[in-house]
XYZ file of C-alpha atoms in Angstrom:
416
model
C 0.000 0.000 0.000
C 2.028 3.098 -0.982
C 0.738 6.344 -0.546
C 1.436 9.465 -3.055
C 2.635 12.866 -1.344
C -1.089 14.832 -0.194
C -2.207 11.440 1.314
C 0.741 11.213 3.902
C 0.456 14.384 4.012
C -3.361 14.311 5.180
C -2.411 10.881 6.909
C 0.611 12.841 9.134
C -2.418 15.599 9.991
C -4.868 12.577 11.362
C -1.870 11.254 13.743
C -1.452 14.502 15.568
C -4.292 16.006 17.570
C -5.735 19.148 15.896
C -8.226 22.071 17.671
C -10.675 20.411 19.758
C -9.282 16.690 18.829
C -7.897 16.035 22.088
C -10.251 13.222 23.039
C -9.514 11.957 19.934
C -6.129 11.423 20.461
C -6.684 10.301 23.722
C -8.369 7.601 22.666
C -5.398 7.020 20.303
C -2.932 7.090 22.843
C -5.130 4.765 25.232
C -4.992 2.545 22.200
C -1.310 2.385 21.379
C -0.858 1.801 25.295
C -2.972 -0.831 25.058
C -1.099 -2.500 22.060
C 2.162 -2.344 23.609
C 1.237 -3.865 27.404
C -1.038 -6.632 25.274
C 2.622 -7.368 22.651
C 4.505 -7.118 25.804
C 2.643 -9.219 27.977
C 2.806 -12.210 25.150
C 6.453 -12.196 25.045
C 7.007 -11.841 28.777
C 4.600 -14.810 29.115
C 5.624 -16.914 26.725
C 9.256 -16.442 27.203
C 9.171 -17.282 30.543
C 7.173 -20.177 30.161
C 9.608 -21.058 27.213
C 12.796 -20.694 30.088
C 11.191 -22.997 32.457
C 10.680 -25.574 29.960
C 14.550 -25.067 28.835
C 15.982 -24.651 32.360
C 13.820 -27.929 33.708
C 14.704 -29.940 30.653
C 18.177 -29.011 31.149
C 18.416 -29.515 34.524
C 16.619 -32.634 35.018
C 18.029 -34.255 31.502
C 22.218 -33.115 33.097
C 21.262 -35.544 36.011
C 19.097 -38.135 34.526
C 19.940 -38.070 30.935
C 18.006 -38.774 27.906
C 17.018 -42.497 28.760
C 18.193 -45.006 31.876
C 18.258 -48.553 31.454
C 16.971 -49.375 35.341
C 17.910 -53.277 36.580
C 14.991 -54.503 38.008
C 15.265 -54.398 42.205
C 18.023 -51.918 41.969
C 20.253 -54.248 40.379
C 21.456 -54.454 36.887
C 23.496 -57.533 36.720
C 26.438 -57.520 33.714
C 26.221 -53.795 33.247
C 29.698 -53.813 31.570
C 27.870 -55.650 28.266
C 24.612 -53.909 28.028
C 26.787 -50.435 28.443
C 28.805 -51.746 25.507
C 25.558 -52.606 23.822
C 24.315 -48.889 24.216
C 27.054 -47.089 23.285
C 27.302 -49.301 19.960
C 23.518 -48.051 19.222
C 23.096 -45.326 16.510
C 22.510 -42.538 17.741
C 23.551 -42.806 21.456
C 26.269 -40.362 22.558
C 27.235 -41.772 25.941
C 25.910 -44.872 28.162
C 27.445 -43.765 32.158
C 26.729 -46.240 34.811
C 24.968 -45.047 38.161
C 23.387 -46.489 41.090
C 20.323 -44.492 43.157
C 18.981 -45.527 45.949
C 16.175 -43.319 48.569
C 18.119 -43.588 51.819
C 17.794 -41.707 55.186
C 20.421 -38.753 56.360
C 21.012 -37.831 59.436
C 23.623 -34.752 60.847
C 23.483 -32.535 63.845
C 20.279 -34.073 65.086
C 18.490 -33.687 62.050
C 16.893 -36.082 59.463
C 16.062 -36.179 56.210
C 15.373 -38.227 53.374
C 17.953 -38.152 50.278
C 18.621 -39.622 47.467
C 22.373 -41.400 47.127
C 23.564 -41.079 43.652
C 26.816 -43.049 42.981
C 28.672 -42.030 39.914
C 32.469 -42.641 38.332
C 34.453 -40.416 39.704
C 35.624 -39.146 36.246
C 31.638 -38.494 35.543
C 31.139 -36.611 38.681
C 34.061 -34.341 37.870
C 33.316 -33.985 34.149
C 29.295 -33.784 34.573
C 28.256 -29.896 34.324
C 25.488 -29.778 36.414
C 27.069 -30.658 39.220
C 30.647 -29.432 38.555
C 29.775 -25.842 37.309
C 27.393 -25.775 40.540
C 29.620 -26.090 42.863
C 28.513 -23.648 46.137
C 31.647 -24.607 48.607
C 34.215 -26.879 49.000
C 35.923 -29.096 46.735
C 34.300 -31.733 44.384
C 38.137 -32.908 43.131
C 38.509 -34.492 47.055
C 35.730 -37.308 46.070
C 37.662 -40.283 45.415
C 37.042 -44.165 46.053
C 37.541 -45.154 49.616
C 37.919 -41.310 50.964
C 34.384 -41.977 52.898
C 33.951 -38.517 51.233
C 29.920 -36.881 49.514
C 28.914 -34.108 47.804
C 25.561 -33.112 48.822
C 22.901 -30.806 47.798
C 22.744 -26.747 49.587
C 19.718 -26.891 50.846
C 19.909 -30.521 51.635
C 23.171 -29.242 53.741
C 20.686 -26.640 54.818
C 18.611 -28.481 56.114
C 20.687 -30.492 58.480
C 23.034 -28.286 59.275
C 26.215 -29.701 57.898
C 28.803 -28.009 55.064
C 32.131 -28.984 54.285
C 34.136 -30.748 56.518
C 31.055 -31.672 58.881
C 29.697 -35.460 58.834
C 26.511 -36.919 57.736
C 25.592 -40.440 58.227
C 23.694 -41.916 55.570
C 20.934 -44.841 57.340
C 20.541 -47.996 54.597
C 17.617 -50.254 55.641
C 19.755 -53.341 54.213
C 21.689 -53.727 56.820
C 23.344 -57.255 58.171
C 20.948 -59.938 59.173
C 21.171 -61.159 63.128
C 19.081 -63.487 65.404
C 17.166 -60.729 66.135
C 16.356 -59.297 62.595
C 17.709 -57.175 60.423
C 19.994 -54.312 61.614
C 20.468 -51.189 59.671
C 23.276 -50.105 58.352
C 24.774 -46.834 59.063
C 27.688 -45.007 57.832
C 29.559 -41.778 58.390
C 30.704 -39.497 55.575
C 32.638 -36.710 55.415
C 31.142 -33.707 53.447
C 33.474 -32.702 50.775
C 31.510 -30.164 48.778
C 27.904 -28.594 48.551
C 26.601 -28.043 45.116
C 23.226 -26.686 43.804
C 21.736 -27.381 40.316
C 18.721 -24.842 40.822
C 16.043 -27.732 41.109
C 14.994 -27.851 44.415
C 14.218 -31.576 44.508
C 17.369 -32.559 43.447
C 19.395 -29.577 45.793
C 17.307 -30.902 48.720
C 17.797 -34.606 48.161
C 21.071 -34.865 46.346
C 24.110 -36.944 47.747
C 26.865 -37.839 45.665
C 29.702 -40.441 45.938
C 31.765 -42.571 44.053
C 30.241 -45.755 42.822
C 32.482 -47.850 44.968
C 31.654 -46.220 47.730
C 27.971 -46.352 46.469
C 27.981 -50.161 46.332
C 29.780 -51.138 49.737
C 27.396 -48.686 51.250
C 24.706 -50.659 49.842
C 26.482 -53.942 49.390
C 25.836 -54.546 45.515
C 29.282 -56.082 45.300
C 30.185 -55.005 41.061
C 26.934 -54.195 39.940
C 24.857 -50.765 39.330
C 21.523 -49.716 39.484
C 21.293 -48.461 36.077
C 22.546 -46.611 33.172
C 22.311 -43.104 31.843
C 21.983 -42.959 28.097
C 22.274 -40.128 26.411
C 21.689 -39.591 22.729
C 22.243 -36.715 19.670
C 18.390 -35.762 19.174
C 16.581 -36.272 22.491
C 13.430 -35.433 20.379
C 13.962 -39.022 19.254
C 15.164 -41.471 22.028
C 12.165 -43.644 21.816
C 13.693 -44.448 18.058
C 16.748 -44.940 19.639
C 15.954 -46.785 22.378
C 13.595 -49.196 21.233
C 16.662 -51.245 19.588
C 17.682 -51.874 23.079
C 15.086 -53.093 24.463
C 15.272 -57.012 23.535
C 18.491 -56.744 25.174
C 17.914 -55.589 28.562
C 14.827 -57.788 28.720
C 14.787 -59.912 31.463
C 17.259 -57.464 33.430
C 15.148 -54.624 33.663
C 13.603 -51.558 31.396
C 14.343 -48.821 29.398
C 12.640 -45.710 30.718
C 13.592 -42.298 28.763
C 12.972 -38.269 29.980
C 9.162 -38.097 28.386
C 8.194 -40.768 30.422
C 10.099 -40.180 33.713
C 8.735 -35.961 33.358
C 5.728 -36.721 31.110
C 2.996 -34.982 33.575
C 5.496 -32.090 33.830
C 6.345 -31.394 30.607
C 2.455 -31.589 29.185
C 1.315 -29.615 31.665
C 3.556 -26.851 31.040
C 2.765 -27.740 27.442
C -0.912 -26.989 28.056
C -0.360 -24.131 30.358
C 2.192 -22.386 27.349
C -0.706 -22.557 25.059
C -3.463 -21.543 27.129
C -1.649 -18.574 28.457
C -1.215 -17.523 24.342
C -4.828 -17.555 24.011
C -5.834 -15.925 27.573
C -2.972 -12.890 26.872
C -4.058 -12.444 23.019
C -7.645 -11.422 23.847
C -5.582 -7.898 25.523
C -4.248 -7.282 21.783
C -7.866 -7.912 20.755
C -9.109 -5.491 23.025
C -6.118 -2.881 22.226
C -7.580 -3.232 18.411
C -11.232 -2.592 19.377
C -9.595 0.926 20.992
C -7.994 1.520 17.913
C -11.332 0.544 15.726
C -13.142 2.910 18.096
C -10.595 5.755 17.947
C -10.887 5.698 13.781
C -14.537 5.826 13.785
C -14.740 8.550 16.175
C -11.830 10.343 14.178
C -13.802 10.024 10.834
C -16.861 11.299 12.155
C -15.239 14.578 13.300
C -13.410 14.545 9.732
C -16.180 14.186 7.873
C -16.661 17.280 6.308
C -13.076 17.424 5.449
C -13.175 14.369 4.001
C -16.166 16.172 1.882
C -14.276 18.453 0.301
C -11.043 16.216 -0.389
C -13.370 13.941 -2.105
C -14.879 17.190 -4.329
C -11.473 18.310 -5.269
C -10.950 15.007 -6.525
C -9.710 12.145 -3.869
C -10.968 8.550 -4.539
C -12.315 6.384 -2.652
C -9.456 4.291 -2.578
C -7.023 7.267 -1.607
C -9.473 7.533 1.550
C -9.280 4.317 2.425
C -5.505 4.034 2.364
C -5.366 7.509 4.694
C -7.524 5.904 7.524
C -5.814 2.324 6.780
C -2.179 3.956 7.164
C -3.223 5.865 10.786
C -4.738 2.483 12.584
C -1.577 0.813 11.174
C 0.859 3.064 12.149
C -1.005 3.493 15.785
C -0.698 -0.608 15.854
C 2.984 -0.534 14.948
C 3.983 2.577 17.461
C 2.323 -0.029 20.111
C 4.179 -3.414 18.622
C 7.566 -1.598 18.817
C 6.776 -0.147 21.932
C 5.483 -3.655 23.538
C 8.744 -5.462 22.244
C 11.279 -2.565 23.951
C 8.457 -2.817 27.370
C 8.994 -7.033 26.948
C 12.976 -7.115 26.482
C 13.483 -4.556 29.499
C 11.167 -6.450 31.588
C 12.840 -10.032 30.938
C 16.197 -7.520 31.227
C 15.590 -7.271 34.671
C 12.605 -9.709 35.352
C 14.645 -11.284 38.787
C 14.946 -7.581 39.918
C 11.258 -7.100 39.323
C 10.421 -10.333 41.726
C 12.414 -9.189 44.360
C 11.546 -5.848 44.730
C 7.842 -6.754 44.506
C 8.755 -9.741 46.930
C 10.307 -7.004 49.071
C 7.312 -4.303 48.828
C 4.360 -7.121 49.726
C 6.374 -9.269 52.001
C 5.554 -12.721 50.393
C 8.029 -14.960 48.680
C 6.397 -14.768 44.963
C 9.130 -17.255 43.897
C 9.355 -20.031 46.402
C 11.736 -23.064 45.154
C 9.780 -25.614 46.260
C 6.873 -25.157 44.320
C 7.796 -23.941 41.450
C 11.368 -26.303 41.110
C 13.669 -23.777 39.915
C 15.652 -21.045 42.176
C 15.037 -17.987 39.867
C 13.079 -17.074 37.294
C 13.510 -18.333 33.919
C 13.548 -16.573 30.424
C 14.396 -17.953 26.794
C 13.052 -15.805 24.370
C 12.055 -17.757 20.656
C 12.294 -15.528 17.801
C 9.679 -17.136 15.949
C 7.169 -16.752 18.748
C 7.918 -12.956 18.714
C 7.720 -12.750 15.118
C 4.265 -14.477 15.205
C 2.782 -12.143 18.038
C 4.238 -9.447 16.316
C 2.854 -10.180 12.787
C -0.953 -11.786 14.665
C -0.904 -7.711 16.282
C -0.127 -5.802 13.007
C -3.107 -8.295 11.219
C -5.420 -7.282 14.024
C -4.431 -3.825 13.521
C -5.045 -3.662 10.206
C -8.330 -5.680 10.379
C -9.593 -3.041 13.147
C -8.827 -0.145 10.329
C -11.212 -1.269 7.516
C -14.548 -0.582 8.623
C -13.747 3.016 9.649
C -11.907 3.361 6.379
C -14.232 2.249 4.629
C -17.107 4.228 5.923
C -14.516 7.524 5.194
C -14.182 6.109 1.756
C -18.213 5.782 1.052
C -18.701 9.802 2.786
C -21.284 11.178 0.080
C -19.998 15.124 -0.335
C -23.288 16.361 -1.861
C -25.057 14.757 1.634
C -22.395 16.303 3.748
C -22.196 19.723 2.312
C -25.814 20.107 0.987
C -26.583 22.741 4.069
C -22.595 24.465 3.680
């Protein structure tokens, strides 16, 4: 739609309030406004809920990888062959052994459930969820036989130990005696506190060589499972399916969508509800601008009168009244994606000064799993709520257009 010189001229005239217009461009104003906190709100939104996805997936998937292969009873009997096996399968990038077991920790006093998490001690130091996380201490002091764990902040918050304390780990397979079973207990030495910014794992989380891991809970050579990881994690039910006739018998072959299924689809669900709920402000925004147009072609009416006498068309009208919604819309887009950016900018500052004014903790870790807010921003969502705003714009612009574009001048200036 290009536009010769008188009709930007008359166009640049419309945009700016003229003598007893004010309420006009008010109304205009309230509009762009309106545009800008609907645009911004969608990217805010969305890129947030886009973060948490990212950060959970990333999170969860650096301790649990892509896919475990879990030996039934916490026991996976000739690891060594079905690790070969996995590594051997297209598309697998790494097959680490582990062993997990729920156990009870006790320090100072205190107990609390944990979750013991033996690992090589090459994959402890090379994993980057845990080695980049590091809070205090040293995770390079975990070695086989040094009696030493790594443990979780606010698990070591919670009982009271840090590094160099103790913390006795409680197994309930302990040594059998004539009168039952007694558990077994253990001291450890805490050698570092780590935290991956999932609360569930930074308030359960001990970690320890696999040695250790398996005189602790007297598995002699054998794990409790191993961590596969693979090139497209989009695809590890592909990739995993050719191992399945080989751990059968042994145990199963469980991979991230079905360990975090619920989670994921619910944010899922949540993401595209919120688009919906937070486009209906844009819609609103547009009706402003549809209302704004109308009102400004009713006070231009017998302007547009005489333009039309002295020879503008229809058409020429129409592309006028088309080019000032637009350009209202677009001053509001660009406006919303600046307001959006600055917001995500500083979006942790935002929560706790608002956490500070009101008191409350908006941003509690245990309910909503990560420690701070999240943010990964997806160009092609932006470009999409951009482009779905300038349609609605434009939309908004054609009736009033078109009822400046149908303005009879004889009717209008019959009584001048």
């Amino acid at each position: 739609m290009i536009l010769n010189r008188y009709e930007r001229t008359i166009a640049k005239r419309y945009l700016l309030p003229g003598k007893g217009e004010g309420f006009i461009f008010l109304v205009a104003a309230i509009s762009l406004g309106a545009v800008a906190l609907g645009v911004a709100a969608l990217i805010i939104v969305m890129s947030v809920m886009n973060g948490f996805r990212a950060e959970l997936f990333d999170k969860i998937v650096g301790l649990n990888g892509h896919a475990v292969i879990q030996g039934y009873d916490g026991r996976l009997p000739d690891w060594q062959r079905v690790a070969e096996q996995a590594k051997r399968t297209p598309g697998v990038t790494s097959a680490t052994p582990l062993i997990e077991q729920p156990l009870m920790a006790s320090a100072n006093g205190r107990v609390e459930g944990v979750l013991v998490r033996g690992m090589r001690v090459q994959d402890i130091r090379s994993n980057p969820t845990i080695a980049s996380n590091v809070k205090s201490g040293d995770i390079r002091t975990l070695t086989p036989g040094s009696n030493r764990v790594a443990i979780g902040s606010r698990l070591a918050e919670a009982l009271g130990t840090y590094p160099g304390g103790e913390i006795s780990l409680i197994s309930p397979e302990g040594r059998s005696t004539p009168i039952g079973t007694v558990p077994r207990i253990v001291s450890y030495t805490v050698a570092a506190t780590f935290e991956v910014g999932v609360f569930d794992y930074d308030n359960a989380f001990v970690v320890m060589p696999t040695e250790d891991a398996q005189n602790l809970l007297m598995l002699g050579n054998d794990v409790g499972m191993i961590e596969v990881e693979v090139a497209d994690p989009d695809k590890v039910g592909e990739q995993m399916a050719a191992l399945q006739p080989i751990v059968q018998g042994k145990g199963v072959v469980v991979d991230w969508r079905s360990m975090n299924s619920a989670l994921f689809e619910a944010l899922e669900v949540e993401r595209i509800a919120m688009f919906v709920v937070l486009s209906l402000i844009i819609l609103v925004a547009v009706f402003n601008i549809l209302s704004s147009l109308i009102m400004l072609v009713r006070a231009k009416t017998r302007d547009i009168a005489i333009l039309r006498t002295m020879g503008a068309s229809r058409s020429g009208m129409m592309k006028i009244f088309v080019t000032v919604g637009v350009i209202i819309g677009s001053l509001g887009i660009v406006l919303g994606v600046v307001l959006g950016a600055i917001f995500l900018f500083f979006r942790q500052s935002v929560v706790n000064f608002i956490q500070l004014v009101t008191g409350q903790n908006l941003w509690d870790p245990s309910v909503r799993f990560l420690s701070e807010l999240p943010s990964k921003t997806d160009p092609v969502e932006v470009t999409a709520i951009v482009v779905t705003a300038l349609v609605l714009s434009f939309l908004s612009t054609l009736y009033p257009a078109w009822k400046a574009a149908s303005t009879d001048p004889v009717q209008v200036l019959r009584y001048e």
